[in-house]
Short mmCIF file of C-alpha atoms in Angstrom, two decimals:
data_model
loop_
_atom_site.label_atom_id
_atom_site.label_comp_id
_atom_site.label_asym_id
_atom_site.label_seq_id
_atom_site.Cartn_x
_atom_site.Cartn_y
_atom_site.Cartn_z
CA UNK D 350 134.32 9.22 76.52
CA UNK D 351 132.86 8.77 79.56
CA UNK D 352 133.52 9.58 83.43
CA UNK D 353 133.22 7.78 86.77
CA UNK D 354 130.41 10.04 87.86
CA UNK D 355 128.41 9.03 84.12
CA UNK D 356 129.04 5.06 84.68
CA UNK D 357 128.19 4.91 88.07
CA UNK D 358 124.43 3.26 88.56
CA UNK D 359 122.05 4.82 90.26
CA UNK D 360 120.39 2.93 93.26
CA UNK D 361 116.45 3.49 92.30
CA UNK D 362 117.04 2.40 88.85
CA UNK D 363 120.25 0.32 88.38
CA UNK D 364 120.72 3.02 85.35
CA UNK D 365 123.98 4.98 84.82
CA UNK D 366 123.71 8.02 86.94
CA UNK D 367 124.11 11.01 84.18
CA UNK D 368 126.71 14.34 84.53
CA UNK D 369 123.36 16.07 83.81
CA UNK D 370 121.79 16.15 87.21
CA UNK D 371 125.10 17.99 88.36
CA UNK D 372 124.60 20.35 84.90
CA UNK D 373 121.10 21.29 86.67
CA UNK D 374 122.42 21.58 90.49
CA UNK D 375 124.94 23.95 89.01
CA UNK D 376 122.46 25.63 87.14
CA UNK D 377 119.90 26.22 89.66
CA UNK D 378 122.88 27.56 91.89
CA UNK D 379 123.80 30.04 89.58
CA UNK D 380 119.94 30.96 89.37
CA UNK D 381 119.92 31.17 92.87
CA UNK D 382 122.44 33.73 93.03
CA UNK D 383 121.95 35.68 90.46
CA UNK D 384 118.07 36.21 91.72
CA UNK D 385 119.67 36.98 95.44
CA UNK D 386 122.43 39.60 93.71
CA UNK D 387 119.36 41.10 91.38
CA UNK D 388 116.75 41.06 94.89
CA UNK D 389 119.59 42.53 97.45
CA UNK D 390 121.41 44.71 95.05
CA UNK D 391 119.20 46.06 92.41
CA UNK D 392 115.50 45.77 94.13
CA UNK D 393 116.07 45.96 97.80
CA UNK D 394 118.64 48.20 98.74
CA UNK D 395 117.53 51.09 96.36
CA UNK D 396 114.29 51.07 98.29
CA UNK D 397 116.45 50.96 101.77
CA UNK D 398 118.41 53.95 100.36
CA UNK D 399 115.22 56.04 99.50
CA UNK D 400 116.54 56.31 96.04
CA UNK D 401 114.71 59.22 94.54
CA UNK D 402 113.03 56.22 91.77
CA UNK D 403 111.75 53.96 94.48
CA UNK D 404 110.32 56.89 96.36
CA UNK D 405 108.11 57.77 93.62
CA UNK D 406 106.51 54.65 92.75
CA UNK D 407 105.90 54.20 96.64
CA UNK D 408 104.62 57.81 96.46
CA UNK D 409 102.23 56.79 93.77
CA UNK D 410 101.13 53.59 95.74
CA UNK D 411 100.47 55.51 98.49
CA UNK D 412 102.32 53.85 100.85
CA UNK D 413 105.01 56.10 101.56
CA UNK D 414 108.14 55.45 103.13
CA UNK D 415 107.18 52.68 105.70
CA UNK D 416 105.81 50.77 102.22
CA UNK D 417 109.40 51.37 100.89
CA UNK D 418 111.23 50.62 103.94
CA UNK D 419 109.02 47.35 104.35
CA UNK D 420 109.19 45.60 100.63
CA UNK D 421 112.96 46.67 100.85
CA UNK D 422 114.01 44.72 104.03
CA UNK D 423 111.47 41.56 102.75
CA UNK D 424 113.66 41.83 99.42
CA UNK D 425 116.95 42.08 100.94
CA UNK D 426 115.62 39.22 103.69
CA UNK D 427 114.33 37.17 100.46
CA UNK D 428 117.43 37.73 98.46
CA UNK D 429 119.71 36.45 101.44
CA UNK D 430 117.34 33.66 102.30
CA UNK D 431 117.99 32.07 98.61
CA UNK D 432 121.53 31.81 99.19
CA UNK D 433 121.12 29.94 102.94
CA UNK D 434 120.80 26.08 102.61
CA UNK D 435 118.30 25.78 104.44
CA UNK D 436 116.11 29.10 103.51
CA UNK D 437 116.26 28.80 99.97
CA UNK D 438 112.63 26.97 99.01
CA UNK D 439 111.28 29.48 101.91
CA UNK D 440 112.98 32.52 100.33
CA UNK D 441 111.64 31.91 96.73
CA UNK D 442 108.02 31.12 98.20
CA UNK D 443 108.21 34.44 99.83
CA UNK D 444 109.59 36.09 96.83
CA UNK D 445 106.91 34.74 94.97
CA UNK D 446 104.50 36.35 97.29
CA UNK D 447 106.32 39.51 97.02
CA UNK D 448 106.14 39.61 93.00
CA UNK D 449 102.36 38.92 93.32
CA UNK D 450 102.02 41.62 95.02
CA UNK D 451 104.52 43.65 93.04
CA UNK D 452 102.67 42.47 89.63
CA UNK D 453 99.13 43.79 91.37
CA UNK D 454 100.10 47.03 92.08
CA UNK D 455 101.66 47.36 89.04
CA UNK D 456 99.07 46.85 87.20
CA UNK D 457 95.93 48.44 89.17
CA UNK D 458 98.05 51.42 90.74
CA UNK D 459 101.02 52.22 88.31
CA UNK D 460 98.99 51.81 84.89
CA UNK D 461 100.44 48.28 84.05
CA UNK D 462 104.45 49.80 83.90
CA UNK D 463 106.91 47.37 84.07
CA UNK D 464 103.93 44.53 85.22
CA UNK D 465 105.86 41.72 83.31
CA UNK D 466 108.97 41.99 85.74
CA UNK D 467 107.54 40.54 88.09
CA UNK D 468 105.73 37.70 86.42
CA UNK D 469 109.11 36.52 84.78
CA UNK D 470 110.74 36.30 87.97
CA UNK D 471 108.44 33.90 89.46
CA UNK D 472 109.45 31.41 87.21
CA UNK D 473 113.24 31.12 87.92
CA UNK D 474 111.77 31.50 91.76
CA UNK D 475 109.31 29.02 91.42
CA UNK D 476 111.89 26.45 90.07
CA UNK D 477 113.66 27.43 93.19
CA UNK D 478 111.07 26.58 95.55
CA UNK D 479 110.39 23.06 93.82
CA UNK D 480 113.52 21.69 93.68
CA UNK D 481 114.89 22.47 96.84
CA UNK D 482 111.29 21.68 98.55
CA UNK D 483 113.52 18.76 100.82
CA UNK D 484 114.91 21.91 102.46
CA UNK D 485 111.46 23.16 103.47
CA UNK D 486 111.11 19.51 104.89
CA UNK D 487 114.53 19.50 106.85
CA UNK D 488 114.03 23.21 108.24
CA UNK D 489 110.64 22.23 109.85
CA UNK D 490 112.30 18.62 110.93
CA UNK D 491 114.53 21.01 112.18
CA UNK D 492 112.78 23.41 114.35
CA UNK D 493 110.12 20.65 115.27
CA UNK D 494 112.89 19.00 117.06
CA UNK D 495 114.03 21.61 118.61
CA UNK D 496 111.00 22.60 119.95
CA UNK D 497 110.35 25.69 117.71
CA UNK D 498 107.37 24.31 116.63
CA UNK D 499 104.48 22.54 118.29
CA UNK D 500 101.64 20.81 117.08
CA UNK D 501 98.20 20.40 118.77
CA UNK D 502 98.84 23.72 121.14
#
């Protein structure tokens, strides 16, 4: 059986266009949320609460509760970013950057504990930031028109 949407030819290739490509839109959605839910909810605002668990490991890092406070906000920031239109290629990159950071001082200040977290969410968030890279173009179309940006200042 087939559909409209699986019979309809593309317009690079002349090929039928396939239900797959909205399979993986839907897919990368649902990743998208589910990393924003897991970075506001379970990551970020535990560290914006000064939950007793993320005030030891910041303890341990030595950074205290402006460390805490900081990675928090990025985190919530991040998480929220995914789920924007616009943001979401920027918010993964910047996750990314977080979970480097995470996975370094996991490793050389927290003996190694829980060091893979990090690592296996930068796949799902660098999948993110690839396929919705056109939004990174738009955004600095975007502010470039607007006059947010300027070059050669």
């Amino acid at each position: 059986m087939t559909t409209a949407a699986s019979t309809i030819p593309t317009a690079t290739t002349g090929a039928p266009a396939t239900t797959g490509r909205r399979s993986v839109r839907i897919a990368l959605r649902t990743v998208q949320v589910m990393l924003a839910l897991f970075f506001v909810i379970a990551s970020g605002a535990p560290k914006l609460v000064a939950h007793s668990s993320a005030v030891e490991v910041f303890e341990k890092l030595g950074w205290g509760d402006p460390g805490m406070y900081t990675i928090g906000a990025l985190e919530v920031l991040g998480g929220i970013a995914l789920l924007v239109p616009l943001l979401g290629s920027v918010g993964a990159t910047a996750l990314i950057g977080l979970m480097i950071g995470a996975f370094i001082a996991s490793v050389t200040a927290l003996g190694g504990e829980n060091a893979a977290t990090p690592l296996i969410l930068i796949l799902p968030l660098a999948w993110i930031a690839w396929a919705r890279r056109g939004q990174t173009t738009e955004l600095v179309r975007l502010l470039v028109r607007r006059g947010g940006v300027r070059s050669g200042e």
